[in-house]
Amino acid sequence: MSRSPERLDAFPTHRIAGFGVRAGRPLPFGASRVPGGVNFSVYSAGATRMTLVLFRRGEDEPLAELDFPPEFVVGAVYSMTVFGLDAETVEYGYRADGPFDPDRGHRFDRRQVLLDPYATLVHGRDSWGGQRRPLRSGVALDDFDWEDDRQLRLPSEDLVIYEAHVRGFTRHPSSNVDQPGTFAGLVDKIPYLKSLGVNAIELMPVFEYDELDNERVDPNTGKPLHNYWGYSTIGFFAPKAGLAATGRLGMQADEFKNMVKQLHRAGIEVILDVVFNHTAEGNERGPTLSFRGLDNSVYYMLTPDGYYYNFSGTGNTLNCNHPIVRGFVLDCLRHWASQFHVDGFRFDLAAILARAPDGAPIPNPPLLESLAADPVLRDCKLIAEAWDAGGLYQVGSFPNYHRFSEWNGKFRDTVRRFVKGDAGVAGELATRLLGSPDLYRGRAPTASVNFVTAHDGFTLRDLVSYNGKHNEANGEGNRDGDNDNNSWNCGVEGDTDDKHVLALRDRQVRNLLLLLLTSHGIPMLVAGDEFGRTQRGNNNAYCQDNELSWVDWSLAETNAGLLRFTRAAIAFRRAHPALRRPWHLRGHQGDGLFPEVSWHGERAWTPDWSPGQRLLAALLYCHGPEGHDCVYLAANAHWDGRELELPALPDGMRWHLFADTAQPDGHDVHQPGEEPPIAGDRVRVEPRSTVVLVARQTESRSERE
C-alpha cells in the first residue's frame, strides 16, 4: 500500500532549469504537496530518460523542463521534489524517452507530454464541450471539511440502487436546478431522490474523460456527436471538470466531495461506475496520452506481435493482473474511498479483470483477490458487470471472494421474457425472484443486483414500446446496440394514440417494476424510468448529449401516476423484510406460519410448472422480531385472466391489496400500511397483470366479519 511521504528536508540539493530540487520520495506516486514545494513520482520500467514538464496554468508553452538526474531514480521510479512551486497555479506532464519498437510492445515518443496516471486533476477539458486545450496534469486541493461524514455502510439487502448520468440527470431545462448537468445540480435533486425512496445512487463514469472524443455526426442534423456516457477514461484519479459547475476554477474535486457529503446526509450511498477494462488511448492508431508513452507493454494486453488485444470492444485492454497495473487500480480505488468517501464501485466489463496478460481467464485473479481483501475498501460495495466484449460471460461464476455482487443479466432477460408473454419462463422466473440461488448458492441473495433496464439498452418505457432498436441518430446505420432486447411494443411500434395500446404499456411497465421490487437481491432502477423516460427507441445512446438522453422532468407530472406507483413499490419493499433477505431461503422455520416461500396456482399450494404456463404465484414469508410478514405475489403474463384461490391465513389475519396493475391509474396501488382488505378467499388476476397482497391482522369487527 502507498504511504504518505515523511517530512522532507526543505533544502534543495540541485538546481535544474532554474528550480531548486532534490531527490524525491518514490511513494506515493503522483504529485504530492510537501513543505516548500511539490513531490513528483512516476513509474516507468522501459524509459531511458524522464523529464518533468511544468506549465503555468492555462499556458501552452512550458514554463520549464526538468530532466530527472540518475541519482533521482530508485528502481523504476523517477521522483523529484521541486521547491518554490504553487501547486494551484501549475500544470505538469512528463516526457518519457525510450525505444519505439511496436513489435516488442514499446511505443515511447518523447515528443508527447504525457498525463500523470495518478494526477488528481486533469486540465484541458475544464468545461463541458468547451475549448479543447492540451491535456495537462494538476494537483487538487486537499482541505475539504468533511465534518463527521463517513461511508454509510448500509446493509446490502436494504439497498435500492438508482443509476444516473450526472449531466443527463439535470441538464434538461425542466430540471429547474441552478447548475444544470453538474455535481451541484445533482445536489439540488437530493430531496427528490429521498422522496422516491432510493438509498444508493450509481453514477455513470465521473473520472475525467473527453466528451468531444467522437468523430461521428448525427446523420439527420449534421451536428457532432459526443462521448456522452464517458466510458473512455483519461484521468482515473481526477473527477471530471466538465461535470462540475466549478470546473473552470479547478474546484471539481471539492464540488464532488460536497455532493457526496450531502447525499450521505440524506442517507444515500454513492457508487461509482469505474472503467478499468480499457483507456481512451484506443488501439495502435489511437492517441498517446499517458500509459502508452510511459510503459505500453506493462499497461496493456498485447498480442505476441505487439498489437492490442481488444476484449473491451474499444481497441485496447488494460493489463489489470500485471503487478504494476494491479497496484494502480488498488491505489485508485483507495483514493476514491478515502479521499471522496464513496461507498462502492461498479466495475464495467469486469470479466476483463479476471484475464491474464495473454487474455486467458484466470481462476484466481490476483487483482480481484486484492480488491476483495483490501482493508481500505472493506466497507465498499463491489459490483461486477460479469462479462466482457470478448465473449467471457461470468454471471454466477465471477471470481467473487464473497465480496462481489454481480449485475444479473439473467434476471433482466427472464423478467423481460416472462412479462412480454414468452412460454416456459415461469419456472426460471421463480428462481430469479428468490435471488437466483442457482447462480449464487453459497453466497447471499445480495450477490444478485437485479435490474430490468440499465443505461445500456432500452429505457423501461421503450422496452414496452419498441420491438426493435432505432439507433439511426448514432450515425452507424443502426448497426450499433444490442439486437437481443426481449422487448414488445404492445401492438404498435413507437408513438401511438391508441388508448388500448397505451393502457397495456402502462400495465406492462408496472408489472416489470413490481417483479423487480419484490425480488430478493438488490434492485436497480435507471433514472427517469420511474416516470416514463423515453429515448424514442434508441438502445445505445452513448453519443447523444441532448434531449434524447437527458431526463425530462416534465414527465414526472405527465406520468404522475407511474411515479406514485414506483414510490409506493419502493416503500412497500422497505416495509417488508420478506422481500429483503440477507440469506437464501431455508424452508420451513420452526414456529412460522408458512414456509419461507411457497408456490401456488389457480388452487392454493398447487403450482403449475407446465411448459405453456404463464402464471407465477408465490407466498413470501418471514417471522422476526416485528412479527409475521406475509406477501403474496401473483403475476399473470397470459392474455386471459385467472381466478386464484388464496392460501388460507390463521384466524385474526386477512389478505389486503397492495397493488393490482390491471386497475386504472389512481387505484393500482395503495400506500404501505393502508392497504384495503379484500373480500373472500380468492383473487382475480387480469390478463397481463400482477397482484400483490399482504396479510395483516384484522383491525375491526367489520373487517373480521
mmCIF file of N, CA and C in Angstrom, residues 229-315:
data_model
loop_
_atom_site.group_PDB
_atom_site.id
_atom_site.type_symbol
_atom_site.label_atom_id
_atom_site.label_comp_id
_atom_site.label_asym_id
_atom_site.label_seq_id
_atom_site.Cartn_x
_atom_site.Cartn_y
_atom_site.Cartn_z
ATOM 1 N N TRP A 229 -21.521 9.215 -22.571
ATOM 2 C CA TRP A 229 -21.514 8.358 -21.381
ATOM 3 C C TRP A 229 -20.192 8.458 -20.617
ATOM 4 N N GLY A 230 -19.067 8.504 -21.336
ATOM 5 C CA GLY A 230 -17.786 8.696 -20.667
ATOM 6 C C GLY A 230 -17.024 7.433 -20.337
ATOM 7 N N TYR A 231 -17.283 6.344 -21.071
ATOM 8 C CA TYR A 231 -16.568 5.100 -20.779
ATOM 9 C C TYR A 231 -15.220 5.053 -21.503
ATOM 10 N N SER A 232 -14.500 6.164 -21.501
ATOM 11 C CA SER A 232 -13.149 6.222 -22.071
ATOM 12 C C SER A 232 -12.328 7.159 -21.190
ATOM 13 N N THR A 233 -11.756 6.612 -20.168
ATOM 14 C CA THR A 233 -11.126 7.417 -19.129
ATOM 15 C C THR A 233 -9.768 7.937 -19.583
ATOM 16 N N ILE A 234 -9.493 9.207 -19.209
ATOM 17 C CA ILE A 234 -8.146 9.734 -19.408
ATOM 18 C C ILE A 234 -7.490 10.115 -18.082
ATOM 19 N N GLY A 235 -8.251 10.210 -16.999
ATOM 20 C CA GLY A 235 -7.684 10.550 -15.695
ATOM 21 C C GLY A 235 -8.397 9.805 -14.593
ATOM 22 N N PHE A 236 -7.795 8.737 -14.111
ATOM 23 C CA PHE A 236 -8.500 7.827 -13.198
ATOM 24 C C PHE A 236 -8.625 8.370 -11.771
ATOM 25 N N PHE A 237 -7.761 9.307 -11.396
ATOM 26 C CA PHE A 237 -7.805 9.856 -10.040
ATOM 27 C C PHE A 237 -8.511 11.214 -9.997
ATOM 28 N N ALA A 238 -8.995 11.678 -11.147
ATOM 29 C CA ALA A 238 -9.492 13.047 -11.247
ATOM 30 C C ALA A 238 -10.976 13.079 -11.571
ATOM 31 N N PRO A 239 -11.791 13.770 -10.767
ATOM 32 C CA PRO A 239 -13.194 13.947 -11.150
ATOM 33 C C PRO A 239 -13.289 14.816 -12.398
ATOM 34 N N LYS A 240 -14.270 14.537 -13.226
ATOM 35 C CA LYS A 240 -14.363 15.239 -14.499
ATOM 36 C C LYS A 240 -14.756 16.704 -14.294
ATOM 37 N N ALA A 241 -13.911 17.579 -14.807
ATOM 38 C CA ALA A 241 -14.158 19.014 -14.640
ATOM 39 C C ALA A 241 -15.448 19.437 -15.318
ATOM 40 N N GLY A 242 -15.741 18.869 -16.487
ATOM 41 C CA GLY A 242 -16.919 19.279 -17.235
ATOM 42 C C GLY A 242 -18.223 18.889 -16.573
ATOM 43 N N LEU A 243 -18.162 18.079 -15.535
ATOM 44 C CA LEU A 243 -19.363 17.730 -14.779
ATOM 45 C C LEU A 243 -19.506 18.602 -13.533
ATOM 46 N N ALA A 244 -18.626 19.581 -13.401
ATOM 47 C CA ALA A 244 -18.658 20.455 -12.220
ATOM 48 C C ALA A 244 -18.950 21.886 -12.647
ATOM 49 N N ALA A 245 -19.799 22.548 -11.895
ATOM 50 C CA ALA A 245 -20.042 23.971 -12.164
ATOM 51 C C ALA A 245 -18.784 24.785 -11.933
ATOM 52 N N THR A 246 -17.887 24.257 -11.109
ATOM 53 C CA THR A 246 -16.662 24.971 -10.746
ATOM 54 C C THR A 246 -15.441 24.417 -11.474
ATOM 55 N N GLY A 247 -15.664 23.645 -12.533
ATOM 56 C CA GLY A 247 -14.532 23.048 -13.242
ATOM 57 C C GLY A 247 -13.574 24.085 -13.804
ATOM 58 N N ARG A 248 -14.103 25.210 -14.253
ATOM 59 C CA ARG A 248 -13.224 26.258 -14.793
ATOM 60 C C ARG A 248 -12.263 26.782 -13.733
ATOM 61 N N LEU A 249 -12.669 26.672 -12.480
ATOM 62 C CA LEU A 249 -11.845 27.172 -11.377
ATOM 63 C C LEU A 249 -10.957 26.077 -10.789
ATOM 64 N N GLY A 250 -11.032 24.879 -11.352
ATOM 65 C CA GLY A 250 -10.241 23.772 -10.819
ATOM 66 C C GLY A 250 -10.757 23.252 -9.494
ATOM 67 N N MET A 251 -12.053 23.469 -9.213
ATOM 68 C CA MET A 251 -12.622 23.084 -7.917
ATOM 69 C C MET A 251 -13.530 21.850 -8.032
ATOM 70 N N GLN A 252 -13.369 21.075 -9.096
ATOM 71 C CA GLN A 252 -14.266 19.948 -9.297
ATOM 72 C C GLN A 252 -14.182 18.900 -8.188
ATOM 73 N N ALA A 253 -13.003 18.750 -7.595
ATOM 74 C CA ALA A 253 -12.876 17.761 -6.522
ATOM 75 C C ALA A 253 -13.707 18.174 -5.311
ATOM 76 N N ASP A 254 -13.646 19.448 -4.947
ATOM 77 C CA ASP A 254 -14.434 19.913 -3.803
ATOM 78 C C ASP A 254 -15.928 19.834 -4.110
ATOM 79 N N GLU A 255 -16.311 20.144 -5.332
ATOM 80 C CA GLU A 255 -17.736 20.080 -5.679
ATOM 81 C C GLU A 255 -18.229 18.638 -5.615
ATOM 82 N N PHE A 256 -17.385 17.723 -6.059
ATOM 83 C CA PHE A 256 -17.764 16.304 -5.978
ATOM 84 C C PHE A 256 -17.883 15.874 -4.514
ATOM 85 N N LYS A 257 -16.919 16.289 -3.696
ATOM 86 C CA LYS A 257 -16.954 15.902 -2.280
ATOM 87 C C LYS A 257 -18.212 16.450 -1.597
ATOM 88 N N ASN A 258 -18.570 17.666 -1.936
ATOM 89 C CA ASN A 258 -19.784 18.220 -1.324
ATOM 90 C C ASN A 258 -21.018 17.435 -1.733
ATOM 91 N N MET A 259 -21.042 16.997 -2.993
ATOM 92 C CA MET A 259 -22.177 16.170 -3.435
ATOM 93 C C MET A 259 -22.265 14.891 -2.598
ATOM 94 N N VAL A 260 -21.123 14.234 -2.397
ATOM 95 C CA VAL A 260 -21.127 13.001 -1.604
ATOM 96 C C VAL A 260 -21.583 13.288 -0.177
ATOM 97 N N LYS A 261 -21.078 14.360 0.375
ATOM 98 C CA LYS A 261 -21.428 14.706 1.761
ATOM 99 C C LYS A 261 -22.932 14.956 1.902
ATOM 100 N N GLN A 262 -23.509 15.675 0.941
ATOM 101 C CA GLN A 262 -24.945 15.973 1.017
ATOM 102 C C GLN A 262 -25.788 14.711 0.782
ATOM 103 N N LEU A 263 -25.349 13.851 -0.109
ATOM 104 C CA LEU A 263 -26.068 12.593 -0.311
ATOM 105 C C LEU A 263 -26.010 11.734 0.936
ATOM 106 N N HIS A 264 -24.875 11.699 1.573
ATOM 107 C CA HIS A 264 -24.765 10.921 2.811
ATOM 108 C C HIS A 264 -25.693 11.476 3.889
ATOM 109 N N ARG A 265 -25.789 12.777 3.962
ATOM 110 C CA ARG A 265 -26.688 13.370 4.972
ATOM 111 C C ARG A 265 -28.143 12.967 4.714
ATOM 112 N N ALA A 266 -28.459 12.679 3.458
ATOM 113 C CA ALA A 266 -29.821 12.235 3.114
ATOM 114 C C ALA A 266 -29.963 10.716 3.203
ATOM 115 N N GLY A 267 -28.902 10.037 3.644
ATOM 116 C CA GLY A 267 -28.973 8.585 3.776
ATOM 117 C C GLY A 267 -28.800 7.847 2.469
ATOM 118 N N ILE A 268 -28.135 8.481 1.501
ATOM 119 C CA ILE A 268 -27.974 7.880 0.175
ATOM 120 C C ILE A 268 -26.498 7.591 -0.088
ATOM 121 N N GLU A 269 -26.197 6.341 -0.393
ATOM 122 C CA GLU A 269 -24.826 5.966 -0.704
ATOM 123 C C GLU A 269 -24.469 6.365 -2.138
ATOM 124 N N VAL A 270 -23.169 6.454 -2.388
ATOM 125 C CA VAL A 270 -22.662 6.821 -3.710
ATOM 126 C C VAL A 270 -21.797 5.678 -4.243
ATOM 127 N N ILE A 271 -22.217 5.137 -5.368
ATOM 128 C CA ILE A 271 -21.477 4.058 -6.032
ATOM 129 C C ILE A 271 -20.999 4.587 -7.379
ATOM 130 N N LEU A 272 -19.731 4.380 -7.687
ATOM 131 C CA LEU A 272 -19.171 4.872 -8.940
ATOM 132 C C LEU A 272 -19.036 3.741 -9.954
ATOM 133 N N ASP A 273 -19.435 4.034 -11.170
ATOM 134 C CA ASP A 273 -19.224 3.124 -12.297
ATOM 135 C C ASP A 273 -17.795 3.368 -12.791
ATOM 136 N N VAL A 274 -16.914 2.403 -12.593
ATOM 137 C CA VAL A 274 -15.494 2.602 -12.909
ATOM 138 C C VAL A 274 -15.091 1.692 -14.072
ATOM 139 N N VAL A 275 -14.173 2.208 -14.879
ATOM 140 C CA VAL A 275 -13.809 1.539 -16.140
ATOM 141 C C VAL A 275 -12.318 1.235 -16.119
ATOM 142 N N PHE A 276 -11.983 0.019 -15.733
ATOM 143 C CA PHE A 276 -10.584 -0.404 -15.726
ATOM 144 C C PHE A 276 -10.306 -1.435 -16.815
ATOM 145 N N ASN A 277 -11.268 -1.612 -17.714
ATOM 146 C CA ASN A 277 -11.031 -2.604 -18.764
ATOM 147 C C ASN A 277 -10.285 -2.018 -19.950
ATOM 148 N N HIS A 278 -10.337 -0.691 -20.131
ATOM 149 C CA HIS A 278 -9.617 -0.062 -21.236
ATOM 150 C C HIS A 278 -9.402 1.404 -20.899
ATOM 151 N N THR A 279 -8.674 2.109 -21.774
ATOM 152 C CA THR A 279 -8.465 3.543 -21.610
ATOM 153 C C THR A 279 -8.843 4.259 -22.900
ATOM 154 N N ALA A 280 -8.730 5.578 -22.878
ATOM 155 C CA ALA A 280 -9.085 6.394 -24.045
ATOM 156 C C ALA A 280 -8.017 6.354 -25.136
ATOM 157 N N GLU A 281 -6.936 5.603 -24.927
ATOM 158 C CA GLU A 281 -5.860 5.614 -25.920
ATOM 159 C C GLU A 281 -6.149 4.717 -27.133
ATOM 160 N N GLY A 282 -7.181 3.888 -27.055
ATOM 161 C CA GLY A 282 -7.581 3.089 -28.207
ATOM 162 C C GLY A 282 -6.501 2.109 -28.650
ATOM 163 N N ASN A 283 -6.576 1.738 -29.931
ATOM 164 C CA ASN A 283 -5.615 0.754 -30.448
ATOM 165 C C ASN A 283 -4.352 1.470 -30.964
ATOM 166 N N GLU A 284 -3.581 0.800 -31.818
ATOM 167 C CA GLU A 284 -2.300 1.348 -32.281
ATOM 168 C C GLU A 284 -2.467 2.633 -33.092
ATOM 169 N N ARG A 285 -3.697 2.936 -33.519
ATOM 170 C CA ARG A 285 -3.940 4.178 -34.245
ATOM 171 C C ARG A 285 -4.445 5.287 -33.328
ATOM 172 N N GLY A 286 -4.589 5.002 -32.037
ATOM 173 C CA GLY A 286 -5.115 5.982 -31.099
ATOM 174 C C GLY A 286 -4.052 6.944 -30.602
ATOM 175 N N PRO A 287 -4.479 7.934 -29.816
ATOM 176 C CA PRO A 287 -3.537 8.935 -29.320
ATOM 177 C C PRO A 287 -2.657 8.390 -28.193
ATOM 178 N N THR A 288 -1.507 8.980 -28.025
ATOM 179 C CA THR A 288 -0.642 8.677 -26.886
ATOM 180 C C THR A 288 -0.887 9.747 -25.830
ATOM 181 N N LEU A 289 -1.561 9.357 -24.763
ATOM 182 C CA LEU A 289 -1.951 10.304 -23.725
ATOM 183 C C LEU A 289 -1.175 10.101 -22.428
ATOM 184 N N SER A 290 -0.934 8.815 -22.081
ATOM 185 C CA SER A 290 -0.314 8.550 -20.778
ATOM 186 C C SER A 290 0.350 7.174 -20.756
ATOM 187 N N PHE A 291 -0.452 6.126 -20.522
ATOM 188 C CA PHE A 291 0.086 4.781 -20.323
ATOM 189 C C PHE A 291 0.918 4.306 -21.512
ATOM 190 N N ARG A 292 0.441 4.593 -22.722
ATOM 191 C CA ARG A 292 1.143 4.112 -23.909
ATOM 192 C C ARG A 292 2.552 4.686 -23.969
ATOM 193 N N GLY A 293 2.701 5.936 -23.556
ATOM 194 C CA GLY A 293 4.008 6.567 -23.618
ATOM 195 C C GLY A 293 4.879 6.293 -22.422
ATOM 196 N N LEU A 294 4.277 5.823 -21.326
ATOM 197 C CA LEU A 294 5.062 5.549 -20.117
ATOM 198 C C LEU A 294 5.577 4.115 -20.073
ATOM 199 N N ASP A 295 4.725 3.171 -20.444
ATOM 200 C CA ASP A 295 5.141 1.763 -20.411
ATOM 201 C C ASP A 295 4.074 0.913 -21.086
ATOM 202 N N ASN A 296 3.975 1.030 -22.384
ATOM 203 C CA ASN A 296 2.913 0.386 -23.149
ATOM 204 C C ASN A 296 2.798 -1.105 -22.865
ATOM 205 N N SER A 297 3.941 -1.793 -22.811
ATOM 206 C CA SER A 297 3.912 -3.251 -22.673
ATOM 207 C C SER A 297 3.514 -3.691 -21.268
ATOM 208 N N VAL A 298 3.560 -2.771 -20.308
ATOM 209 C CA VAL A 298 3.130 -3.101 -18.950
ATOM 210 C C VAL A 298 1.631 -2.877 -18.799
ATOM 211 N N TYR A 299 1.155 -1.762 -19.293
ATOM 212 C CA TYR A 299 -0.220 -1.357 -19.008
ATOM 213 C C TYR A 299 -1.262 -2.038 -19.904
ATOM 214 N N TYR A 300 -0.859 -2.529 -21.060
ATOM 215 C CA TYR A 300 -1.844 -3.097 -21.977
ATOM 216 C C TYR A 300 -1.574 -4.570 -22.269
ATOM 217 N N MET A 301 -2.647 -5.304 -22.520
ATOM 218 C CA MET A 301 -2.514 -6.673 -23.025
ATOM 219 C C MET A 301 -2.145 -6.594 -24.501
ATOM 220 N N LEU A 302 -1.039 -7.234 -24.866
ATOM 221 C CA LEU A 302 -0.553 -7.171 -26.236
ATOM 222 C C LEU A 302 -0.442 -8.564 -26.834
ATOM 223 N N THR A 303 -0.699 -8.629 -28.121
ATOM 224 C CA THR A 303 -0.504 -9.892 -28.840
ATOM 225 C C THR A 303 0.997 -10.147 -28.984
ATOM 226 N N PRO A 304 1.399 -11.356 -29.337
ATOM 227 C CA PRO A 304 2.839 -11.633 -29.467
ATOM 228 C C PRO A 304 3.554 -10.705 -30.440
ATOM 229 N N ASP A 305 2.819 -10.138 -31.414
ATOM 230 C CA ASP A 305 3.477 -9.225 -32.350
ATOM 231 C C ASP A 305 3.200 -7.764 -32.023
ATOM 232 N N GLY A 306 2.758 -7.495 -30.795
ATOM 233 C CA GLY A 306 2.709 -6.119 -30.324
ATOM 234 C C GLY A 306 1.417 -5.371 -30.560
ATOM 235 N N TYR A 307 0.397 -6.015 -31.106
ATOM 236 C CA TYR A 307 -0.894 -5.341 -31.275
ATOM 237 C C TYR A 307 -1.705 -5.466 -29.974
ATOM 238 N N TYR A 308 -2.808 -4.707 -29.951
ATOM 239 C CA TYR A 308 -3.601 -4.676 -28.721
ATOM 240 C C TYR A 308 -4.694 -5.740 -28.748
ATOM 241 N N TYR A 309 -4.769 -6.528 -27.705
ATOM 242 C CA TYR A 309 -5.959 -7.353 -27.521
ATOM 243 C C TYR A 309 -7.144 -6.415 -27.294
ATOM 244 N N ASN A 310 -8.297 -6.822 -27.777
ATOM 245 C CA ASN A 310 -9.460 -5.940 -27.716
ATOM 246 C C ASN A 310 -10.644 -6.653 -27.075
ATOM 247 N N PHE A 311 -10.503 -7.011 -25.815
ATOM 248 C CA PHE A 311 -11.612 -7.666 -25.106
ATOM 249 C C PHE A 311 -12.652 -6.646 -24.633
ATOM 250 N N SER A 312 -12.353 -5.369 -24.783
ATOM 251 C CA SER A 312 -13.272 -4.320 -24.346
ATOM 252 C C SER A 312 -14.177 -3.835 -25.477
ATOM 253 N N GLY A 313 -13.822 -4.157 -26.709
ATOM 254 C CA GLY A 313 -14.574 -3.653 -27.849
ATOM 255 C C GLY A 313 -14.261 -2.209 -28.181
ATOM 256 N N THR A 314 -13.227 -1.646 -27.578
ATOM 257 C CA THR A 314 -12.896 -0.229 -27.809
ATOM 258 C C THR A 314 -11.477 -0.048 -28.342
ATOM 259 N N GLY A 315 -10.765 -1.135 -28.582
ATOM 260 C CA GLY A 315 -9.445 -1.005 -29.194
ATOM 261 C C GLY A 315 -8.303 -1.501 -28.340
#
